[in-house]
mmCIF file of C-alpha atoms and ligand atoms in Angstrom:
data_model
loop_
_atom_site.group_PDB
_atom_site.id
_atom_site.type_symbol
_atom_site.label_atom_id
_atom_site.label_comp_id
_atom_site.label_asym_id
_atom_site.label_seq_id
_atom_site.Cartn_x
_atom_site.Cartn_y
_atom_site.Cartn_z
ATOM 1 C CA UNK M 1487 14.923 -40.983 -4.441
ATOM 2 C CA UNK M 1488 17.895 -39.322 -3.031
ATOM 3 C CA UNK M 1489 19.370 -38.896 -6.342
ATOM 4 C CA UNK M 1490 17.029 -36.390 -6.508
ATOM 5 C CA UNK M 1491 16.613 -34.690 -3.447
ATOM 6 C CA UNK M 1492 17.712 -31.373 -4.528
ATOM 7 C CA UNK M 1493 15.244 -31.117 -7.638
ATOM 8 C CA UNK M 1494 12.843 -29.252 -7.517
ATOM 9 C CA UNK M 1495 9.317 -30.421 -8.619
ATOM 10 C CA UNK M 1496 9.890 -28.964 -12.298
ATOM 11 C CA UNK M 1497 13.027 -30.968 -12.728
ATOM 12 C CA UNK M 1498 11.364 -33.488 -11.639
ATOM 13 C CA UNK M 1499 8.600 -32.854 -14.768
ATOM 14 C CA UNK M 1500 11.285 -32.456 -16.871
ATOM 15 C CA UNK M 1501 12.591 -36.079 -15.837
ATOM 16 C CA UNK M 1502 8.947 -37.555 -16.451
ATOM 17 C CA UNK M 1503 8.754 -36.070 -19.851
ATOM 18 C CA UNK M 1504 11.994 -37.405 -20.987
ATOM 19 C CA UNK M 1505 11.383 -40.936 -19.404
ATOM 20 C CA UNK M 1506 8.091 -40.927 -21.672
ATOM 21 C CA UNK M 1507 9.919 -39.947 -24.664
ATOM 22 C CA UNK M 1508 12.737 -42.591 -24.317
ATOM 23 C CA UNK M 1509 10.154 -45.217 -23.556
ATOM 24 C CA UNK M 1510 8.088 -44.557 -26.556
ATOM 25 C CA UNK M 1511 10.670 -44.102 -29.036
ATOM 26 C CA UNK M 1512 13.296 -46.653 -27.308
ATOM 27 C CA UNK M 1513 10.374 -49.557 -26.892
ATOM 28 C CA UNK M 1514 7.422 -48.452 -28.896
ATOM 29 C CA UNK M 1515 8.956 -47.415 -31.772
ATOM 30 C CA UNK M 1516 10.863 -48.158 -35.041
ATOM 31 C CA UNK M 1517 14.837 -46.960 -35.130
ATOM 32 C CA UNK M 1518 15.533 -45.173 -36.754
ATOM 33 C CA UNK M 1519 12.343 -42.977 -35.728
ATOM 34 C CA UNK M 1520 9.867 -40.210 -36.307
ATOM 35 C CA UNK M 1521 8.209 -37.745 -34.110
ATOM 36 C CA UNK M 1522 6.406 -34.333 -33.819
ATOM 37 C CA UNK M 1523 6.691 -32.199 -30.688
ATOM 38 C CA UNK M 1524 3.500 -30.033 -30.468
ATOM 39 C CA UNK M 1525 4.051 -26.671 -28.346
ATOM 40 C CA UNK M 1526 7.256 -27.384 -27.683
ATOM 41 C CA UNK M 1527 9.030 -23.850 -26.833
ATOM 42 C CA UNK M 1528 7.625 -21.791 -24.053
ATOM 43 C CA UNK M 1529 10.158 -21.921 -21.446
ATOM 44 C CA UNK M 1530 12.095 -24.967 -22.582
ATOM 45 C CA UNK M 1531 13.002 -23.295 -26.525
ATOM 46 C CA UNK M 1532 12.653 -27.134 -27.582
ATOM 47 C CA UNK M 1533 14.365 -29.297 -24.973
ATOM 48 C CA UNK M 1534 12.688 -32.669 -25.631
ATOM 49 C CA UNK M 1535 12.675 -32.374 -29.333
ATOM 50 C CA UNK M 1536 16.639 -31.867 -28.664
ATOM 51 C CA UNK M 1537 16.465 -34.530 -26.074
ATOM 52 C CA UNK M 1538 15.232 -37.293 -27.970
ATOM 53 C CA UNK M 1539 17.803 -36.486 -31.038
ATOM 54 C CA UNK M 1540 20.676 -36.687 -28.594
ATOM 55 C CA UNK M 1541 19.053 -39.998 -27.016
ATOM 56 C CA UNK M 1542 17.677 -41.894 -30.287
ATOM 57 C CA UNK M 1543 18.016 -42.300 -33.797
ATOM 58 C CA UNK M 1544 15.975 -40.077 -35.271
ATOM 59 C CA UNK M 1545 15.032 -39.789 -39.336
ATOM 60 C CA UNK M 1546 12.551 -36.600 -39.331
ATOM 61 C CA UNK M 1547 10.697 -34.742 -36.657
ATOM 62 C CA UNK M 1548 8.487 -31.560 -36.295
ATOM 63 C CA UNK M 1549 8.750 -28.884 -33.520
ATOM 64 C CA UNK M 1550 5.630 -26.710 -33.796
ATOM 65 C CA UNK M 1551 4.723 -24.157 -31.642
ATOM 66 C CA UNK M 1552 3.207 -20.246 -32.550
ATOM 67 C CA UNK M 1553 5.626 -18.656 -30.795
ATOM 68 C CA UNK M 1554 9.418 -19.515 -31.421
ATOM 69 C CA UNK M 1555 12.352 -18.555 -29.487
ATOM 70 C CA UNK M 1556 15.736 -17.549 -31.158
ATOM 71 C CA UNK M 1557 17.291 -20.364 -28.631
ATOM 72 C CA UNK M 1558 14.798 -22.871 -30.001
ATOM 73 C CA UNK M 1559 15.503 -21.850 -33.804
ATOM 74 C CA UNK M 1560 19.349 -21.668 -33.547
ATOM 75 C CA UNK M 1561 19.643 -25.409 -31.692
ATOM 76 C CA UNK M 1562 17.100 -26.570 -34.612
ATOM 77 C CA UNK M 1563 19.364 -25.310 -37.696
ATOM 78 C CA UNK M 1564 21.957 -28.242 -36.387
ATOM 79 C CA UNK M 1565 19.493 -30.799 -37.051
ATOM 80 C CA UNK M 1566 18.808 -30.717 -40.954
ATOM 81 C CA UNK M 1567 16.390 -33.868 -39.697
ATOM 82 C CA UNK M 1568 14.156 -31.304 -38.012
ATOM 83 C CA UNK M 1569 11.752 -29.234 -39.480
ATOM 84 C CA UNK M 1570 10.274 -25.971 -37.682
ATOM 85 C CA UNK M 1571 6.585 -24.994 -38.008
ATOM 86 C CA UNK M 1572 5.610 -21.847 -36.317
ATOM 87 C CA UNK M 1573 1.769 -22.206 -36.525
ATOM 88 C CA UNK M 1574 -1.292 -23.246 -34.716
ATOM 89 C CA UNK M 1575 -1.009 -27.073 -34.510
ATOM 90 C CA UNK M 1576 -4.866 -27.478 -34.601
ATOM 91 C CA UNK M 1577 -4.876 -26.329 -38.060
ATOM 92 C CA UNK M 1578 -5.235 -29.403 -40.523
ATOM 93 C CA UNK M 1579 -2.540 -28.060 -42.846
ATOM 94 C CA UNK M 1580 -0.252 -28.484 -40.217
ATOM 95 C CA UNK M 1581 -1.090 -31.932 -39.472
ATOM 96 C CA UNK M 1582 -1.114 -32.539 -43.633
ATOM 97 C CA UNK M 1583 2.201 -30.609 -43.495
ATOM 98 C CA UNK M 1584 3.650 -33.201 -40.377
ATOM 99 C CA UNK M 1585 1.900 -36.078 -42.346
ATOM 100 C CA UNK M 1586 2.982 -39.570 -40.724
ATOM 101 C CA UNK M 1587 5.767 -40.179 -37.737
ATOM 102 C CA UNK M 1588 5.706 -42.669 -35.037
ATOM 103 C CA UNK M 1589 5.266 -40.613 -32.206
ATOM 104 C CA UNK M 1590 4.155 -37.284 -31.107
ATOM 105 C CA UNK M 1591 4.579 -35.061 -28.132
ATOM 106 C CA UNK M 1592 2.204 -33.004 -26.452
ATOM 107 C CA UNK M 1593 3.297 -31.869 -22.841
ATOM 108 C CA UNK M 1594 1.279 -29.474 -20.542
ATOM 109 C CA UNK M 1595 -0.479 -28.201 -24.211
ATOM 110 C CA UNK M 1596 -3.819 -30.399 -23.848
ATOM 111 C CA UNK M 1597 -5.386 -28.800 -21.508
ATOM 112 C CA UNK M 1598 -4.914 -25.646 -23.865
ATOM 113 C CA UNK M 1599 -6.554 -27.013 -26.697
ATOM 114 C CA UNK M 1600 -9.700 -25.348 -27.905
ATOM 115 C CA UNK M 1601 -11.595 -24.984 -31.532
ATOM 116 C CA UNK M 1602 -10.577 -27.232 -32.033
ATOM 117 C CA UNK M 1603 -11.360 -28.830 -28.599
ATOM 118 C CA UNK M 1604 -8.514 -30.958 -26.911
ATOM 119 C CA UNK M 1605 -10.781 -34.224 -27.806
ATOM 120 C CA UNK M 1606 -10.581 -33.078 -31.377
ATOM 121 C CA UNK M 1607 -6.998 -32.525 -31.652
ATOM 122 C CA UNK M 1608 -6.497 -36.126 -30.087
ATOM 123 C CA UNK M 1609 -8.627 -37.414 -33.247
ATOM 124 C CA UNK M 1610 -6.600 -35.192 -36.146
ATOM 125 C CA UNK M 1611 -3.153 -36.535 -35.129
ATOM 126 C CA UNK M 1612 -4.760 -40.194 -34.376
ATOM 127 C CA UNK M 1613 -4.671 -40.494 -37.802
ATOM 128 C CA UNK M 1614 -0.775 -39.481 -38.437
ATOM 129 C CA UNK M 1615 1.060 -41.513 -35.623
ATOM 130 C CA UNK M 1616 0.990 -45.128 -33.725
ATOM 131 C CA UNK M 1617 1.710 -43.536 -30.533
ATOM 132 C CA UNK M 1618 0.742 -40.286 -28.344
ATOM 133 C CA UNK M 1619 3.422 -39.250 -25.261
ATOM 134 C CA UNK M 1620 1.343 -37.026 -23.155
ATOM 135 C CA UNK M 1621 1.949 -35.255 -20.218
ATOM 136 C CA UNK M 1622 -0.656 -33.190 -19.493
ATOM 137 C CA UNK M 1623 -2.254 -31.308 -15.715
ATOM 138 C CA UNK M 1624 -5.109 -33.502 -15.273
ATOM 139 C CA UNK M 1625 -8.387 -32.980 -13.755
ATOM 140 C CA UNK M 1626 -8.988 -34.918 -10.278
ATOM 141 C CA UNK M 1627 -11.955 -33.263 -8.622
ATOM 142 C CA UNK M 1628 -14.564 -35.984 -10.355
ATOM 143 C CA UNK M 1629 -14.756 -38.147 -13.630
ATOM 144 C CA UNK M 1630 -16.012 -35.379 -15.738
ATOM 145 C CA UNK M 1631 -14.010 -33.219 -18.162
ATOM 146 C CA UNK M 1632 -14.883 -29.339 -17.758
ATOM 147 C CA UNK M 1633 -14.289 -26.548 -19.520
ATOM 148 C CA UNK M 1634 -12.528 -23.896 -16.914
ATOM 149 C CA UNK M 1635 -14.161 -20.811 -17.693
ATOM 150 C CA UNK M 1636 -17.728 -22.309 -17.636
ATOM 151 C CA UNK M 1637 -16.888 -22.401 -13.841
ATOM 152 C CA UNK M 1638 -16.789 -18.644 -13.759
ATOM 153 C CA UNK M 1639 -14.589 -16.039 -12.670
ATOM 154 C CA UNK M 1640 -14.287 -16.977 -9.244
ATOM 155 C CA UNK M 1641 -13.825 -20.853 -9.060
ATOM 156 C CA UNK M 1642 -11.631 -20.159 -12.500
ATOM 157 C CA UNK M 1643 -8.998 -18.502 -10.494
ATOM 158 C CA UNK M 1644 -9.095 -20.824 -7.504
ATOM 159 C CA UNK M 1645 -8.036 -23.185 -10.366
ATOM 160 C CA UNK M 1646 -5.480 -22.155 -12.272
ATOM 161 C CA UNK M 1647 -2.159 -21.628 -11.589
ATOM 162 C CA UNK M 1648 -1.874 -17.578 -12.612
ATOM 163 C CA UNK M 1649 -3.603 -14.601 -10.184
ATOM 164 C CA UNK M 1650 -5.958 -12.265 -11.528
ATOM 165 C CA UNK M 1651 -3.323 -9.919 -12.629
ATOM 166 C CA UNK M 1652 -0.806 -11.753 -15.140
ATOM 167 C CA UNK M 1653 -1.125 -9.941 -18.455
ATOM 168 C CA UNK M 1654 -2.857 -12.739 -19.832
ATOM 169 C CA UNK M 1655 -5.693 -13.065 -17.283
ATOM 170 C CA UNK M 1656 -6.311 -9.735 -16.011
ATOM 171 C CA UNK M 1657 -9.260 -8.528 -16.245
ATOM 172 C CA UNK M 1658 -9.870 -11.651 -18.224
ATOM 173 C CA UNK M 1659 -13.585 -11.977 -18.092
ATOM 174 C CA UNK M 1660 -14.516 -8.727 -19.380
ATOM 175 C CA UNK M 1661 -12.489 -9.545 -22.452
ATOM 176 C CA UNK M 1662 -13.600 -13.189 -23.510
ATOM 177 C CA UNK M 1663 -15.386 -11.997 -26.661
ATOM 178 C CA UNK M 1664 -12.070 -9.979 -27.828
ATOM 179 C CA UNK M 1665 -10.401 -10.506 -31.058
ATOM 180 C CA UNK M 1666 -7.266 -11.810 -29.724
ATOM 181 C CA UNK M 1667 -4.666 -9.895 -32.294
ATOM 182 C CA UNK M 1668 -2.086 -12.713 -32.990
ATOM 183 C CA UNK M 1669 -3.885 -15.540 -32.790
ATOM 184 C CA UNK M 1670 -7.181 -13.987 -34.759
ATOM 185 C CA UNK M 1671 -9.264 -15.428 -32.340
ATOM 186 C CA UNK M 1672 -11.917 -14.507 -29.399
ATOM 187 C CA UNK M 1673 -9.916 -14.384 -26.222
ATOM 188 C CA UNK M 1674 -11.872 -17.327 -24.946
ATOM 189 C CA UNK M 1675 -10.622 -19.758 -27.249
ATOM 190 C CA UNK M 1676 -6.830 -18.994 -27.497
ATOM 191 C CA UNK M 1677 -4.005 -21.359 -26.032
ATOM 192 C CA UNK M 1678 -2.104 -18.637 -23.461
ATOM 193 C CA UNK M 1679 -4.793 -19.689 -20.861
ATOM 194 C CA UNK M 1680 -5.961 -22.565 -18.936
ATOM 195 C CA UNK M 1681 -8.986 -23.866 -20.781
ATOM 196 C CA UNK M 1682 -10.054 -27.753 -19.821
ATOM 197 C CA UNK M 1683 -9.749 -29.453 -16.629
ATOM 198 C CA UNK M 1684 -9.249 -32.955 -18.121
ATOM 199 C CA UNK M 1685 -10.013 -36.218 -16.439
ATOM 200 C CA UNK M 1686 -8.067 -39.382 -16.783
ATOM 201 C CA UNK M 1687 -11.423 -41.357 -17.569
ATOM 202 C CA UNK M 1688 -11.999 -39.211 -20.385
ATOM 203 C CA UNK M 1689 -8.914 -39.266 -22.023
ATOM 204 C CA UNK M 1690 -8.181 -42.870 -22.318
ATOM 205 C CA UNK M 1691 -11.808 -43.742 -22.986
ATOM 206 C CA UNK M 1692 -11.242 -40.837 -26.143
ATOM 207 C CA UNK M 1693 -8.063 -42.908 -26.950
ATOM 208 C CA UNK M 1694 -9.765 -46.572 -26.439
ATOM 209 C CA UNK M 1695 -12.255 -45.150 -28.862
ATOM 210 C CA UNK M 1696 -9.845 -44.624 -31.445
ATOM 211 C CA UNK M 1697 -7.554 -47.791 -31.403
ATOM 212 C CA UNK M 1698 -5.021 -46.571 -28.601
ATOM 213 C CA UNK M 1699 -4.266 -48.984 -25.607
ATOM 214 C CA UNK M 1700 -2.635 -47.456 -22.417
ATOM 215 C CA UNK M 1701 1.326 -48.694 -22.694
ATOM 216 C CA UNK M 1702 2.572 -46.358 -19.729
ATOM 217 C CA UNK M 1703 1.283 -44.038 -16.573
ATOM 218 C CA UNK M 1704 2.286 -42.481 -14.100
ATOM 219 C CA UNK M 1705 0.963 -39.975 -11.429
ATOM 220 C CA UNK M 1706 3.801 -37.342 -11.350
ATOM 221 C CA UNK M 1707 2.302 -35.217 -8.866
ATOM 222 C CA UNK M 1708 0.259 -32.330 -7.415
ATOM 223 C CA UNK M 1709 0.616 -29.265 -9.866
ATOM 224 C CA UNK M 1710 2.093 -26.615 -7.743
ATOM 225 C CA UNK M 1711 -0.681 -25.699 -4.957
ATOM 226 C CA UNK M 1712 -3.770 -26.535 -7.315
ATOM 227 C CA UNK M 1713 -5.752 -28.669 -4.878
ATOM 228 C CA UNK M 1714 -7.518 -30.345 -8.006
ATOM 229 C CA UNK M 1715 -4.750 -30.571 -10.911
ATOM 230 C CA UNK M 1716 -1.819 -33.381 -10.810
ATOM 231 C CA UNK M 1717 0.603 -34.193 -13.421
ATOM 232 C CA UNK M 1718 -0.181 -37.797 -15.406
ATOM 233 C CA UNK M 1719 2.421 -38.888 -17.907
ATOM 234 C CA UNK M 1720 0.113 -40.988 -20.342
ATOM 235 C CA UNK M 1721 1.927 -43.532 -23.437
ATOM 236 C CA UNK M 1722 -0.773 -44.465 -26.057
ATOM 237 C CA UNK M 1723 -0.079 -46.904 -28.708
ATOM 238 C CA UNK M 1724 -2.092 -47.587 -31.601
ATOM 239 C CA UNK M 1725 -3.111 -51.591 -31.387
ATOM 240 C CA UNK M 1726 -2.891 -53.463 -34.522
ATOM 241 C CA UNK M 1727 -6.002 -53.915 -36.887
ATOM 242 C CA UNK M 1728 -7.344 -57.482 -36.146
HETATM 243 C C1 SAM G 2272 2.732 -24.617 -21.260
HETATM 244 S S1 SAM G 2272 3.843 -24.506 -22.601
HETATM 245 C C2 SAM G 2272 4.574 -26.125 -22.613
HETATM 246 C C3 SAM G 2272 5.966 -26.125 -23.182
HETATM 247 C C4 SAM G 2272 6.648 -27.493 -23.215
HETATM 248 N N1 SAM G 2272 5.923 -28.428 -24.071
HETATM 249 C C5 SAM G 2272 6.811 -28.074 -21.832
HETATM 250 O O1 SAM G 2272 6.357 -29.183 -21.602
HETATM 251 O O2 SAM G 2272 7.413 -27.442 -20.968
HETATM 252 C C6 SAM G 2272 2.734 -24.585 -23.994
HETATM 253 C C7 SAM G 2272 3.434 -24.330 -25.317
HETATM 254 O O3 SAM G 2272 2.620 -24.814 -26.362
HETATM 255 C C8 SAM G 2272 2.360 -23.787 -27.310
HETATM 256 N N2 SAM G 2272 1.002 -24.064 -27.819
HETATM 257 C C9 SAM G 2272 -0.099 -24.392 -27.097
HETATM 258 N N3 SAM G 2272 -1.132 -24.657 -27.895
HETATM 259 C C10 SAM G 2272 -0.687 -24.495 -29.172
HETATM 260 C C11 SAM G 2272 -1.287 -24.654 -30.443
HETATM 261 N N4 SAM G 2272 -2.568 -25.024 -30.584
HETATM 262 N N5 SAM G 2272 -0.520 -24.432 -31.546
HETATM 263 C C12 SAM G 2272 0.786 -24.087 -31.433
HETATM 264 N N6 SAM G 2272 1.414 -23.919 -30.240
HETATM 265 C C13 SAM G 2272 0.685 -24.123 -29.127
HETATM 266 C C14 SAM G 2272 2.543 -22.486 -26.551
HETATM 267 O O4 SAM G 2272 2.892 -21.426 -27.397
HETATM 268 C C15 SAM G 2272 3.693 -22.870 -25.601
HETATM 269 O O5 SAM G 2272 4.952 -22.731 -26.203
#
């Protein structure tokens, strides 16, 4: 651990989600390999999809995200291999448009996921890759899944990580119904905020349902000071048709 004394806890995230792309695509996968990095940019401009290029052999892979950054796209045109999708990765064009790769990526995006629902999502891209590398803020106060906002304004707050007056939340439920104007959606249902506190027991019984054994996991942590979010690094891999 003294190696990395002086990190702070979102190096150390960083770490995690680059130990869960190198096992999945260094032990899980075929070389060369194929990927899709869902939501990818915000705050990173791409780093894992960039990481795993410089760390395996990669034939094709997808960064998609709705809102690019000109760091992101000018990294991306050295990589002919990569193709950029700036659009809403629960649309099923997208996933058409992705169609199949070994692997894909979704870190700290699940828990944003909403019409369609996070559970939903897991099902579209179940059926275009062998293996899911999630990292994702998971839900520890019980065994049961909620959706955030059905907690109301006050218990919503004490669990997420943004006060009452960041741009996106303030004033927040006065505007659920709201056409949000990018995203052409009510303000309740768009990805900027947190929507699902997830628990572990759902997710891998959603991914037990659909063919995908637990390969990898690790407890990464308390999220910052949220008393009932920690950070799970989860590797699913589809098991072979008997
Ligand atoms: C919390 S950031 C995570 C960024 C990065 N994956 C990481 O681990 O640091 C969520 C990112 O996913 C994108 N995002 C979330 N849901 C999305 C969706 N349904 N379609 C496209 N982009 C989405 C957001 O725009 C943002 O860039």
């Amino acid at each position: 651990m003294s190696l990395y004394k002086n990190l702070k806890p979102a190096h150390l995230t960083v770490l995690d989600k680059k130990e869960i792309i190198d096992y999945a695509l260094g032990r899980l996968s075929p070389s060369p390999c194929s990927f899709a990095d869902l939501g990818g940019i915000w705050d990173v401009d791409g780093e894992y999809t960039f990481h795993a290029f410089e760390n395996h052999d990669v034939e094709k892979a997808f960064l998609v995200d709705t809102d690019f950054t000109d760091k992101a796209l000018a990294k991306a045109e050295k990589r002919p291999a990569l193709q950029i999708i700036q659009d809403n990765f629960g649309r099923p064009e997208v996933v058409e448009k992705i169609g199949p790769v070994d692997a894909v990526f979704m870190f700290d995006v699940l828990l944003h996921q909403v019409s369609p629902d996070w559970d939903r999502i897991l099902e579209m891209y179940s059926r275009i890759c062998s293996c899911f590398v999630i990292f994702n803020q998971q839900w520890t106060r019980g065994d049961h899944t909620v959706r955030l906002l059905d907690l109301g304004e006050k218990e919503y707050f004490a669990n997420v990580p943004h006060d009452p007056e960041h741009p996106n939340y303030k004033g927040l439920f006065d505007r659920l119904d709201d056409m949000h104007p990018q995203h052409r959606r009510r303000i309740r249902d768009i990805h900027n905020i947190w929507q699902w506190g997830i628990s572990d027991k759902d997710l891998i019984a959603k991914m037990e349902a659909m063919g995908f054994g637990l390969q990898y996991y690790k407890n990464c942590g308390q999220f910052q000071k949220l008393e009932h979010f920690y950070n799970h690094a989860f590797v699913f891999s589809k098991r072979p048709a008997v």
